[in-house]
PDB file of C-alpha atoms in Angstrom:
ATOM      1  CA  ALA A   1      -4.155 -22.347  23.189  1.00  0.00           C
ATOM      2  CA  ARG A   2      -1.416 -21.313  22.044  1.00  0.00           C
ATOM      3  CA  ALA A   3      -2.170 -19.960  17.772  1.00  0.00           C
ATOM      4  CA  ALA A   4      -0.347 -18.704  14.822  1.00  0.00           C
ATOM      5  CA  VAL A   5      -2.392 -16.621  12.769  1.00  0.00           C
ATOM      6  CA  THR A   6       0.393 -16.123   9.163  1.00  0.00           C
ATOM      7  CA  GLY A   7      -1.013 -12.664   7.236  1.00  0.00           C
ATOM      8  CA  ALA A   8      -2.139 -11.783  10.528  1.00  0.00           C
ATOM      9  CA  SER A   9      -1.712  -7.699   9.451  1.00  0.00           C
ATOM     10  CA  GLY A  10      -4.617  -6.785   8.445  1.00  0.00           C
ATOM     11  CA  GLY A  11      -7.908  -8.109   6.387  1.00  0.00           C
ATOM     12  CA  ILE A  12      -9.277 -11.501   7.281  1.00  0.00           C
ATOM     13  CA  GLY A  13      -5.763 -12.923   9.083  1.00  0.00           C
ATOM     14  CA  GLY A  14      -5.603  -9.442  11.542  1.00  0.00           C
ATOM     15  CA  ALA A  15      -9.591 -10.079  12.933  1.00  0.00           C
ATOM     16  CA  ILE A  16      -8.641 -13.995  13.320  1.00  0.00           C
ATOM     17  CA  ALA A  17      -6.044 -12.988  15.576  1.00  0.00           C
ATOM     18  CA  LEU A  18      -8.428 -11.049  17.391  1.00  0.00           C
ATOM     19  CA  ALA A  19     -11.429 -13.469  17.385  1.00  0.00           C
ATOM     20  CA  LEU A  20      -8.674 -15.928  18.700  1.00  0.00           C
ATOM     21  CA  ALA A  21      -7.681 -13.918  21.259  1.00  0.00           C
ATOM     22  CA  ALA A  22     -10.916 -12.721  22.594  1.00  0.00           C
ATOM     23  CA  ASP A  23     -11.583 -16.502  23.235  1.00  0.00           C
ATOM     24  CA  GLY A  24      -8.402 -16.902  25.315  1.00  0.00           C
ATOM     25  CA  ALA A  25      -5.656 -17.647  22.901  1.00  0.00           C
ATOM     26  CA  ASP A  26      -2.235 -16.368  23.141  1.00  0.00           C
ATOM     27  CA  VAL A  27      -2.052 -15.733  19.415  1.00  0.00           C
ATOM     28  CA  LEU A  28       1.595 -15.060  17.657  1.00  0.00           C
ATOM     29  CA  VAL A  29       0.794 -12.987  14.857  1.00  0.00           C
ATOM     30  CA  HIS A  30       2.486 -13.078  11.204  1.00  0.00           C
ATOM     31  CA  GLY A  31       3.893 -10.534   8.615  1.00  0.00           C
ATOM     32  CA  TYR A  32       5.559  -9.155   5.800  1.00  0.00           C
ATOM     33  CA  GLN A  33       5.894  -5.770   4.651  1.00  0.00           C
ATOM     34  CA  ASN A  34       3.694  -4.403   7.264  1.00  0.00           C
ATOM     35  CA  ARG A  35       5.307  -4.508  10.153  1.00  0.00           C
ATOM     36  CA  ALA A  36       3.669  -1.034  11.817  1.00  0.00           C
ATOM     37  CA  ALA A  37       0.015  -2.603  11.063  1.00  0.00           C
ATOM     38  CA  ALA A  38       1.414  -6.388  12.674  1.00  0.00           C
ATOM     39  CA  ASP A  39       2.234  -4.643  15.708  1.00  0.00           C
ATOM     40  CA  GLN A  40      -0.821  -3.588  16.109  1.00  0.00           C
ATOM     41  CA  VAL A  41      -2.904  -6.155  15.739  1.00  0.00           C
ATOM     42  CA  ALA A  42      -0.396  -7.658  18.100  1.00  0.00           C
ATOM     43  CA  HIS A  43      -1.120  -4.896  20.910  1.00  0.00           C
ATOM     44  CA  GLU A  44      -4.787  -5.441  20.829  1.00  0.00           C
ATOM     45  CA  VAL A  45      -4.355  -8.942  21.266  1.00  0.00           C
ATOM     46  CA  GLN A  46      -2.264  -7.702  24.434  1.00  0.00           C
ATOM     47  CA  GLN A  47      -5.293  -5.797  24.678  1.00  0.00           C
ATOM     48  CA  ARG A  48      -7.539  -8.378  25.783  1.00  0.00           C
ATOM     49  CA  GLY A  49      -5.187 -10.013  28.142  1.00  0.00           C
ATOM     50  CA  ARG A  50      -3.542 -12.505  25.930  1.00  0.00           C
ATOM     51  CA  GLN A  51       0.465 -12.550  24.971  1.00  0.00           C
ATOM     52  CA  SER A  52       1.224 -11.970  21.715  1.00  0.00           C
ATOM     53  CA  THR A  53       4.342 -11.525  19.314  1.00  0.00           C
ATOM     54  CA  VAL A  54       5.409 -10.669  15.822  1.00  0.00           C
ATOM     55  CA  LEU A  55       7.154 -12.199  13.357  1.00  0.00           C
ATOM     56  CA  THR A  56       7.731 -11.356   9.906  1.00  0.00           C
ATOM     57  CA  ALA A  57       8.716 -13.707   6.592  1.00  0.00           C
ATOM     58  CA  ASP A  58       8.216 -13.575   3.023  1.00  0.00           C
ATOM     59  CA  ILE A  59       6.204 -16.854   2.952  1.00  0.00           C
ATOM     60  CA  GLY A  60       6.759 -16.794  -0.834  1.00  0.00           C
ATOM     61  CA  ASN A  61      10.104 -17.580  -0.029  1.00  0.00           C
ATOM     62  CA  PRO A  62      10.618 -21.225   0.904  1.00  0.00           C
ATOM     63  CA  ASP A  63      13.516 -20.616   1.730  1.00  0.00           C
ATOM     64  CA  GLU A  64      11.900 -17.676   4.830  1.00  0.00           C
ATOM     65  CA  LEU A  65       9.956 -20.880   6.471  1.00  0.00           C
ATOM     66  CA  PRO A  66      11.829 -23.532   7.964  1.00  0.00           C
ATOM     67  CA  GLY A  67      13.406 -20.438  10.659  1.00  0.00           C
ATOM     68  CA  LEU A  68       9.666 -18.599  10.820  1.00  0.00           C
ATOM     69  CA  VAL A  69       7.605 -22.385  11.614  1.00  0.00           C
ATOM     70  CA  GLU A  70      11.087 -22.474  14.304  1.00  0.00           C
ATOM     71  CA  GLN A  71      11.026 -19.227  16.010  1.00  0.00           C
ATOM     72  CA  ALA A  72       7.016 -20.040  15.960  1.00  0.00           C
ATOM     73  CA  TRP A  73       7.833 -23.073  18.077  1.00  0.00           C
ATOM     74  CA  GLN A  74      10.104 -21.687  20.199  1.00  0.00           C
ATOM     75  CA  TRP A  75       7.762 -18.743  21.551  1.00  0.00           C
ATOM     76  CA  GLN A  76       5.819 -21.025  23.597  1.00  0.00           C
ATOM     77  CA  GLN A  77       7.139 -24.335  22.960  1.00  0.00           C
ATOM     78  CA  GLY A  78       4.908 -25.039  20.522  1.00  0.00           C
ATOM     79  CA  ILE A  79       1.348 -23.988  18.114  1.00  0.00           C
ATOM     80  CA  ASP A  80      -1.910 -26.004  18.715  1.00  0.00           C
ATOM     81  CA  ILE A  81      -3.774 -24.474  16.688  1.00  0.00           C
ATOM     82  CA  TRP A  82      -2.147 -22.577  13.088  1.00  0.00           C
ATOM     83  CA  ILE A  83      -3.725 -20.968  10.155  1.00  0.00           C
ATOM     84  CA  ASN A  84      -2.722 -19.888   7.413  1.00  0.00           C
ATOM     85  CA  ALA A  85      -4.261 -16.561   5.846  1.00  0.00           C
ATOM     86  CA  ALA A  86      -1.301 -15.126   4.088  1.00  0.00           C
ATOM     87  CA  GLY A  87      -2.229 -14.394   0.612  1.00  0.00           C
ATOM     88  CA  ALA A  88      -0.684 -11.808  -2.039  1.00  0.00           C
ATOM     89  CA  ASP A  89      -2.672  -9.274  -2.622  1.00  0.00           C
ATOM     90  CA  VAL A  90      -2.516  -8.674  -6.437  1.00  0.00           C
ATOM     91  CA  LEU A  91      -6.000  -6.337  -6.825  1.00  0.00           C
ATOM     92  CA  THR A  92      -4.670  -3.158  -5.284  1.00  0.00           C
ATOM     93  CA  GLY A  93      -1.221  -1.167  -5.054  1.00  0.00           C
ATOM     94  CA  ASP A  94       1.428  -1.360  -7.483  1.00  0.00           C
ATOM     95  CA  ALA A  95       0.832  -5.390  -8.640  1.00  0.00           C
ATOM     96  CA  ALA A  96      -2.361  -4.522  -9.625  1.00  0.00           C
ATOM     97  CA  ASP A  97      -0.697  -3.228 -12.577  1.00  0.00           C
ATOM     98  CA  LEU A  98       0.980  -6.567 -13.454  1.00  0.00           C
ATOM     99  CA  CYS A  99       0.390  -8.487 -16.233  1.00  0.00           C
ATOM    100  CA  PHE A 100      -1.935 -11.262 -16.063  1.00  0.00           C
ATOM    101  CA  GLU A 101       1.586 -13.334 -15.642  1.00  0.00           C
ATOM    102  CA  ASP A 102       2.909 -11.941 -13.468  1.00  0.00           C
ATOM    103  CA  LYS A 103       0.072 -11.848 -11.176  1.00  0.00           C
ATOM    104  CA  LEU A 104      -0.577 -16.064 -11.129  1.00  0.00           C
ATOM    105  CA  GLU A 105       3.410 -16.269 -10.259  1.00  0.00           C
ATOM    106  CA  ARG A 106       3.183 -14.333  -7.256  1.00  0.00           C
ATOM    107  CA  LEU A 107      -0.082 -15.602  -5.832  1.00  0.00           C
ATOM    108  CA  TRP A 108       1.569 -19.105  -7.016  1.00  0.00           C
ATOM    109  CA  GLN A 109       4.708 -18.487  -4.501  1.00  0.00           C
ATOM    110  CA  VAL A 110       2.620 -17.021  -2.080  1.00  0.00           C
ATOM    111  CA  ASP A 111      -0.575 -18.862  -1.759  1.00  0.00           C
ATOM    112  CA  VAL A 112      -0.305 -22.244  -3.108  1.00  0.00           C
ATOM    113  CA  GLN A 113       3.703 -22.854  -2.593  1.00  0.00           C
ATOM    114  CA  GLY A 114       3.853 -21.386   0.448  1.00  0.00           C
ATOM    115  CA  THR A 115       0.527 -22.853   2.229  1.00  0.00           C
ATOM    116  CA  ILE A 116       1.568 -25.970   1.070  1.00  0.00           C
ATOM    117  CA  LEU A 117       5.268 -25.852   2.481  1.00  0.00           C
ATOM    118  CA  LEU A 118       4.155 -24.641   5.593  1.00  0.00           C
ATOM    119  CA  SER A 119       1.531 -26.728   6.179  1.00  0.00           C
ATOM    120  CA  ARG A 120       3.795 -29.819   5.864  1.00  0.00           C
ATOM    121  CA  LEU A 121       6.443 -27.990   8.258  1.00  0.00           C
ATOM    122  CA  VAL A 122       3.562 -27.140  10.666  1.00  0.00           C
ATOM    123  CA  GLY A 123       1.887 -30.305  10.463  1.00  0.00           C
ATOM    124  CA  GLN A 124       4.951 -32.687  10.790  1.00  0.00           C
ATOM    125  CA  ARG A 125       4.981 -30.934  14.082  1.00  0.00           C
ATOM    126  CA  MET A 126       2.160 -30.968  15.495  1.00  0.00           C
ATOM    127  CA  ALA A 127       1.525 -34.624  14.686  1.00  0.00           C
ATOM    128  CA  GLY A 128       4.506 -35.978  16.292  1.00  0.00           C
ATOM    129  CA  ALA A 129       3.915 -33.710  19.445  1.00  0.00           C
ATOM    130  CA  ALA A 130      -0.082 -34.988  20.034  1.00  0.00           C
ATOM    131  CA  SER A 131      -1.183 -36.222  23.263  1.00  0.00           C
ATOM    132  CA  GLY A 132      -4.802 -37.039  21.166  1.00  0.00           C
ATOM    133  CA  PRO A 133      -6.279 -37.382  18.324  1.00  0.00           C
ATOM    134  CA  GLY A 134      -7.453 -33.465  16.790  1.00  0.00           C
ATOM    135  CA  GLU A 135      -6.099 -31.883  19.579  1.00  0.00           C
ATOM    136  CA  ALA A 136      -3.948 -29.691  16.885  1.00  0.00           C
ATOM    137  CA  VAL A 137      -5.534 -27.538  14.364  1.00  0.00           C
ATOM    138  CA  LEU A 138      -4.474 -26.319  11.252  1.00  0.00           C
ATOM    139  CA  LEU A 139      -6.756 -23.938   9.169  1.00  0.00           C
ATOM    140  CA  ASN A 140      -6.222 -23.343   5.625  1.00  0.00           C
ATOM    141  CA  ILE A 141      -8.253 -20.539   3.337  1.00  0.00           C
ATOM    142  CA  GLY A 142      -9.587 -21.315  -0.638  1.00  0.00           C
ATOM    143  CA  TRP A 143     -12.326 -19.482  -2.226  1.00  0.00           C
ATOM    144  CA  ASP A 144     -16.063 -20.375  -2.171  1.00  0.00           C
ATOM    145  CA  GLN A 145     -16.093 -19.641  -5.883  1.00  0.00           C
ATOM    146  CA  VAL A 146     -13.705 -22.839  -6.780  1.00  0.00           C
ATOM    147  CA  ALA A 147     -16.218 -24.871  -7.343  1.00  0.00           C
ATOM    148  CA  HIS A 148     -18.116 -23.432  -9.778  1.00  0.00           C
ATOM    149  CA  GLY A 149     -16.023 -21.092 -11.255  1.00  0.00           C
ATOM    150  CA  MET A 150     -15.917 -17.007 -12.208  1.00  0.00           C
ATOM    151  CA  GLY A 151     -15.679 -15.437 -15.163  1.00  0.00           C
ATOM    152  CA  GLY A 152     -12.478 -13.148 -16.344  1.00  0.00           C
ATOM    153  CA  GLU A 153      -8.783 -12.735 -14.902  1.00  0.00           C
ATOM    154  CA  SER A 154      -9.574 -12.508 -11.694  1.00  0.00           C
ATOM    155  CA  GLY A 155     -11.691 -16.080 -11.448  1.00  0.00           C
ATOM    156  CA  GLU A 156      -9.110 -17.456 -13.291  1.00  0.00           C
ATOM    157  CA  MET A 157      -6.597 -16.472 -11.553  1.00  0.00           C
ATOM    158  CA  PHE A 158      -8.214 -17.591  -7.929  1.00  0.00           C
ATOM    159  CA  GLY A 159     -10.347 -20.280  -9.165  1.00  0.00           C
ATOM    160  CA  ALA A 160      -7.050 -22.385 -10.206  1.00  0.00           C
ATOM    161  CA  ILE A 161      -4.480 -20.754  -7.000  1.00  0.00           C
ATOM    162  CA  LYS A 162      -7.602 -21.322  -4.374  1.00  0.00           C
ATOM    163  CA  GLY A 163      -8.365 -24.600  -6.202  1.00  0.00           C
ATOM    164  CA  ALA A 164      -4.951 -26.061  -5.834  1.00  0.00           C
ATOM    165  CA  VAL A 165      -5.673 -25.090  -1.719  1.00  0.00           C
ATOM    166  CA  THR A 166      -8.625 -26.554  -1.418  1.00  0.00           C
ATOM    167  CA  ALA A 167      -7.037 -30.120  -3.270  1.00  0.00           C
ATOM    168  CA  PHE A 168      -4.394 -29.920  -0.999  1.00  0.00           C
ATOM    169  CA  THR A 169      -5.982 -29.345   2.095  1.00  0.00           C
ATOM    170  CA  LEU A 170      -8.012 -32.105   1.195  1.00  0.00           C
ATOM    171  CA  SER A 171      -5.728 -34.824   1.018  1.00  0.00           C
ATOM    172  CA  LEU A 172      -3.580 -33.015   4.105  1.00  0.00           C
ATOM    173  CA  ALA A 173      -6.412 -33.597   6.368  1.00  0.00           C
ATOM    174  CA  ARG A 174      -6.253 -37.625   5.481  1.00  0.00           C
ATOM    175  CA  SER A 175      -2.218 -37.456   5.993  1.00  0.00           C
ATOM    176  CA  LEU A 176      -2.525 -35.454   8.863  1.00  0.00           C
ATOM    177  CA  ALA A 177      -5.334 -37.436  10.904  1.00  0.00           C
ATOM    178  CA  PRO A 178      -6.812 -38.575  13.418  1.00  0.00           C
ATOM    179  CA  ALA A 179      -3.849 -36.613  15.562  1.00  0.00           C
ATOM    180  CA  VAL A 180      -4.610 -32.893  13.825  1.00  0.00           C
ATOM    181  CA  ARG A 181      -7.858 -31.585  12.451  1.00  0.00           C
ATOM    182  CA  VAL A 182      -7.651 -29.952   9.220  1.00  0.00           C
ATOM    183  CA  ASN A 183     -10.044 -27.537   7.469  1.00  0.00           C
ATOM    184  CA  CYS A 184     -10.089 -25.056   4.131  1.00  0.00           C
ATOM    185  CA  ILE A 185     -12.608 -21.968   4.754  1.00  0.00           C
ATOM    186  CA  ALA A 186     -14.019 -21.040   1.559  1.00  0.00           C
ATOM    187  CA  PRO A 187     -14.568 -17.384   2.057  1.00  0.00           C
ATOM    188  CA  GLY A 188     -17.321 -16.084  -0.478  1.00  0.00           C
ATOM    189  CA  TRP A 189     -17.721 -11.796  -1.355  1.00  0.00           C
ATOM    190  CA  ILE A 190     -15.525 -10.009   1.987  1.00  0.00           C
ATOM    191  CA  ARG A 191     -14.859  -6.655   2.437  1.00  0.00           C
ATOM    192  CA  THR A 192     -11.675  -6.613   2.297  1.00  0.00           C
ATOM    193  CA  ALA A 193      -8.853  -3.751   1.073  1.00  0.00           C
ATOM    194  CA  TRP A 194      -9.690  -4.783  -2.648  1.00  0.00           C
ATOM    195  CA  ALA A 195     -13.584  -4.857  -1.836  1.00  0.00           C
ATOM    196  CA  GLU A 196     -13.690  -0.857  -0.201  1.00  0.00           C
ATOM    197  CA  GLN A 197     -12.297   0.753  -3.454  1.00  0.00           C
ATOM    198  CA  ALA A 198     -14.196  -2.166  -5.413  1.00  0.00           C
ATOM    199  CA  SER A 199     -16.250  -0.222  -8.435  1.00  0.00           C
ATOM    200  CA  ALA A 200     -19.621  -0.245  -8.380  1.00  0.00           C
ATOM    201  CA  ALA A 201     -20.485  -2.986 -10.086  1.00  0.00           C
ATOM    202  CA  TRP A 202     -18.962  -5.257  -8.673  1.00  0.00           C
ATOM    203  CA  GLN A 203     -19.863  -3.333  -4.741  1.00  0.00           C
ATOM    204  CA  GLN A 204     -23.707  -4.051  -6.738  1.00  0.00           C
ATOM    205  CA  ARG A 205     -22.490  -7.843  -7.784  1.00  0.00           C
ATOM    206  CA  ALA A 206     -21.138  -8.731  -4.559  1.00  0.00           C
ATOM    207  CA  VAL A 207     -24.589  -8.004  -2.467  1.00  0.00           C
ATOM    208  CA  SER A 208     -26.591  -9.396  -5.071  1.00  0.00           C
ATOM    209  CA  GLU A 209     -24.759 -12.714  -5.487  1.00  0.00           C
ATOM    210  CA  SER A 210     -24.711 -13.577  -1.420  1.00  0.00           C
ATOM    211  CA  LEU A 211     -28.308 -14.553  -0.554  1.00  0.00           C
ATOM    212  CA  LEU A 212     -28.305 -12.544   3.155  1.00  0.00           C
ATOM    213  CA  GLY A 213     -27.800  -9.377   0.225  1.00  0.00           C
ATOM    214  CA  ARG A 214     -24.632  -8.306   2.153  1.00  0.00           C
ATOM    215  CA  TRP A 215     -20.744  -8.496   1.488  1.00  0.00           C
ATOM    216  CA  GLY A 216     -19.238 -10.205   4.409  1.00  0.00           C
ATOM    217  CA  THR A 217     -16.814  -9.516   6.966  1.00  0.00           C
ATOM    218  CA  PRO A 218     -13.240 -10.303   8.259  1.00  0.00           C
ATOM    219  CA  GLN A 219     -15.473 -11.170  11.306  1.00  0.00           C
ATOM    220  CA  ASP A 220     -17.552 -13.237  10.317  1.00  0.00           C
ATOM    221  CA  VAL A 221     -14.890 -15.540   8.463  1.00  0.00           C
ATOM    222  CA  ALA A 222     -12.927 -14.987  11.747  1.00  0.00           C
ATOM    223  CA  SER A 223     -16.347 -16.553  13.363  1.00  0.00           C
ATOM    224  CA  VAL A 224     -15.642 -19.949  11.469  1.00  0.00           C
ATOM    225  CA  ALA A 225     -12.261 -20.024  12.163  1.00  0.00           C
ATOM    226  CA  CYS A 226     -12.602 -19.717  15.785  1.00  0.00           C
ATOM    227  CA  PHE A 227     -15.080 -22.772  15.475  1.00  0.00           C
ATOM    228  CA  LEU A 228     -13.052 -24.669  13.428  1.00  0.00           C
ATOM    229  CA  ALA A 229     -10.116 -24.187  16.069  1.00  0.00           C
ATOM    230  CA  SER A 230     -11.999 -24.642  19.473  1.00  0.00           C
ATOM    231  CA  PRO A 231     -13.679 -27.945  21.047  1.00  0.00           C
ATOM    232  CA  ALA A 232     -16.967 -27.302  19.546  1.00  0.00           C
ATOM    233  CA  ALA A 233     -15.303 -28.835  15.828  1.00  0.00           C
ATOM    234  CA  ALA A 234     -13.798 -32.052  17.633  1.00  0.00           C
ATOM    235  CA  PHE A 235     -15.525 -33.685  14.935  1.00  0.00           C
TER     236      PHE A 235
END
């Protein structure tokens, strides 16, 4: 299979890229600011015996998206699995100091607008090339707290942003059926870059709210993505 994963230079996206490679897929690795990390993921894909390439683009810039999709399709004359794992990081680094409005704007540009516009471009191509029902797969990333909410600034931001992604994905699934299988994964407390440096209070909360009493890992999410992208999830 030919797979493309956005935001694959690390975290959940990187784990998904490597898991797909382990399952036998060639993987296009998308990154943005950290080209070296994207190259490393592509190298690890190749170490698993699969082909890989790296494309860089700002998912938050609509002008760059058609070119990204065109280059992706040219790589191996088509894509069977497209996973939108790219998301703006507003919790670590310089962005953590931004005001609420600026964080919300960046999340909107990347997580919502970028996901919607990319999904439409990719979905149209997949539907046009489909030889049978459900052979092409498109996956987006939501959030498990969308349904019931989480208090505080982060909850308000991510609830709205990932709620939009979830609602869009449900509608896109109807638009592209039966040619393309479209699903939204809703991770819970996952140990990503932010989690590594989160306060003791957040660490305790993540563990206490998990029914398994531990943080989830990017690999946990990757396992779900691989299942949904596989023939085992044909229905």
